[in-house]
Amino acid sequence: MNIEPFKLERYFEQYEFTAPYLLCSSDCESFSVRQIFDLEPESAARFEELWLGYTETQGSPELRAEITGLYRNIGAEQILVHAGAEEAIFNFVNAVLSPNDHVIVHFPCYQSLASVAQAAGCQVTLWPTREADGWKLDLDFLRDNLQPNTRAVIVNTPHNPTGYLMSRADQQALVEIARAHNLILFFDEVYRGMELDPADRLPAVCDVYENGVSLGVMSKTYGLAGLRIGWIATQNAEIYRALAAFKDYTTICNSAPSEFLATLALRHREQIVARNLDIIRHNLSILNPFFTRHADKFRWTPPAAGSIAFPRLTLNTPIEDFCAGLVEQQGVLLLPAKYYDFDGNHFRIGFGRKNMPQAVERLEAYLHNELPTLPL
Ligand SMILES: Cc1ncc(COP(=O)(O)O)c(C=O)c1O
């Protein structure tokens, strides 16, 4: 397979474990193992007794039973656990799609959502979104770009990197289009549960569409990326079987300690999500006024969900130079839009981490000291 480098990962490799302030992380503040054990008094003792043989390929029954709690119409036999969301994306494309299938992919996007399909020989149409439209997906674009060989539509909502959240009406309309054209809807829902207004939460696509595939993970909403536990939920038995058979060639089964900790965390998901949303709300109460104070330098579209957004620097400075100076002088990392193959002076900012206020203070110091104020 000839696949292009994952640009964002290559960029992070340079800074992730050296820059003191990661102001563009996509996940929420994590937890220690001790903090997870503290959720249930007897869990540490049970963990010590955990058997370290191979685990069940589909994921442990206890874990899958917990995951079903996130859905309305999904049973444990319709959940397939993977090593993070990343393995699930890779396997979905390679097990379910064929070379020359046409796939329409929400753009900008987490790179694997498009690159894996391109590398697998699919014909990929990027479904563009614009800041001027609040990053909304335009269903007319989809209708106009359907082809006889269109097989799947890949959408990420809540969205990385813009914080856009699809409306219920649009989701319903999209399901109707997909049903009429017999398309698979692959929804990357790794930020589901992080809606700032819980009333905005969309039904999972696997609950509302028989050919819907929902992608979930412990990394984002729950802040447990190091567990490397993700999953697919679908009512489509053929897709499920294809994915299960393919997984025999990638990871076979999941790490037993990770499954144990993920199950434990999901049993207490309300507490974990509430803690993460508290951090996000507090951070946004700092970020929103920051962008108001600096409205002459940035264009800010507040997010509807998730822990990241995609503002734009409106100064006459390329965003790559701005970010390079910021990390060098203040140790604060932002992510320029070019790592999403997206033109323009946008950058990703993350607000799921506890040290965000300190990072923003340093960003502000950088603005005051280092940049000529030359609004366009
Ligand atoms: C939208 C989206 N999908 C999938 C993934 C992959 O998740 P994981 O790293 O937990 O496998 C990410 C990670 O950043 C993401 O942002």
Tab-separated table of N, CA and C and ligand atoms in Angstrom, residues 26 84-86 89 110 156 160 188 190-191 217 219-220 228, ligand 1:
chain	number	residue	atom	x	y	z
A	26	SER	N	-6.129	17.399	20.512
A	26	SER	CA	-7.512	17.138	20.096
A	26	SER	C	-8.312	16.431	21.182
A	84	GLY	N	-8.126	1.657	19.111
A	84	GLY	CA	-8.359	3.069	18.815
A	84	GLY	C	-9.309	3.229	17.637
A	85	ALA	N	-9.667	4.483	17.384
A	85	ALA	CA	-10.506	4.770	16.219
A	85	ALA	C	-9.697	4.572	14.938
A	86	GLU	N	-8.400	4.783	15.059
A	86	GLU	CA	-7.531	4.723	13.881
A	86	GLU	C	-7.566	3.347	13.211
A	89	ILE	N	-10.894	2.908	11.341
A	89	ILE	CA	-10.975	3.616	10.050
A	89	ILE	C	-10.219	2.813	8.987
A	110	TYR	N	-9.817	14.864	9.625
A	110	TYR	CA	-8.777	14.036	10.225
A	110	TYR	C	-8.236	13.192	9.071
A	156	ASN	N	-17.707	13.500	9.737
A	156	ASN	CA	-17.204	13.574	11.119
A	156	ASN	C	-17.985	14.658	11.857
A	160	ASN	N	-13.727	17.459	13.823
A	160	ASN	CA	-12.324	17.828	13.943
A	160	ASN	C	-11.912	18.404	12.590
A	188	ASP	N	-17.893	9.383	11.822
A	188	ASP	CA	-16.873	9.450	12.856
A	188	ASP	C	-17.475	10.280	13.991
A	190	VAL	N	-16.338	10.414	17.219
A	190	VAL	CA	-15.431	10.296	18.374
A	190	VAL	C	-15.630	11.425	19.390
A	191	TYR	N	-16.280	12.522	18.974
A	191	TYR	CA	-16.563	13.605	19.929
A	191	TYR	C	-18.012	13.599	20.407
A	217	VAL	N	-14.686	6.085	20.377
A	217	VAL	CA	-13.346	5.832	20.940
A	217	VAL	C	-13.287	6.356	22.375
A	219	SER	N	-10.681	7.956	23.441
A	219	SER	CA	-9.644	9.001	23.464
A	219	SER	C	-10.152	10.412	23.692
A	220	LYS	N	-11.261	10.779	23.060
A	220	LYS	CA	-11.624	12.200	22.989
A	220	LYS	C	-12.593	12.569	24.109
A	228	ARG	N	-6.072	3.081	23.911
A	228	ARG	CA	-6.190	2.607	22.526
A	228	ARG	C	-7.399	1.670	22.379
B	1	LIG	C1	-11.951	12.829	14.143
B	1	LIG	C2	-10.997	11.778	14.612
B	1	LIG	N1	-11.206	10.514	14.262
B	1	LIG	C3	-10.372	9.531	14.659
B	1	LIG	C4	-9.268	9.796	15.435
B	1	LIG	C5	-8.354	8.679	15.870
B	1	LIG	O1	-8.518	8.429	17.230
B	1	LIG	P1	-7.478	7.538	18.028
B	1	LIG	O2	-6.184	8.272	18.002
B	1	LIG	O3	-7.986	7.432	19.383
B	1	LIG	O4	-7.369	6.227	17.342
B	1	LIG	C6	-9.012	11.104	15.820
B	1	LIG	C7	-7.817	11.435	16.627
B	1	LIG	O5	-7.377	12.560	16.671
B	1	LIG	C8	-9.907	12.125	15.410
B	1	LIG	O6	-9.725	13.399	15.776
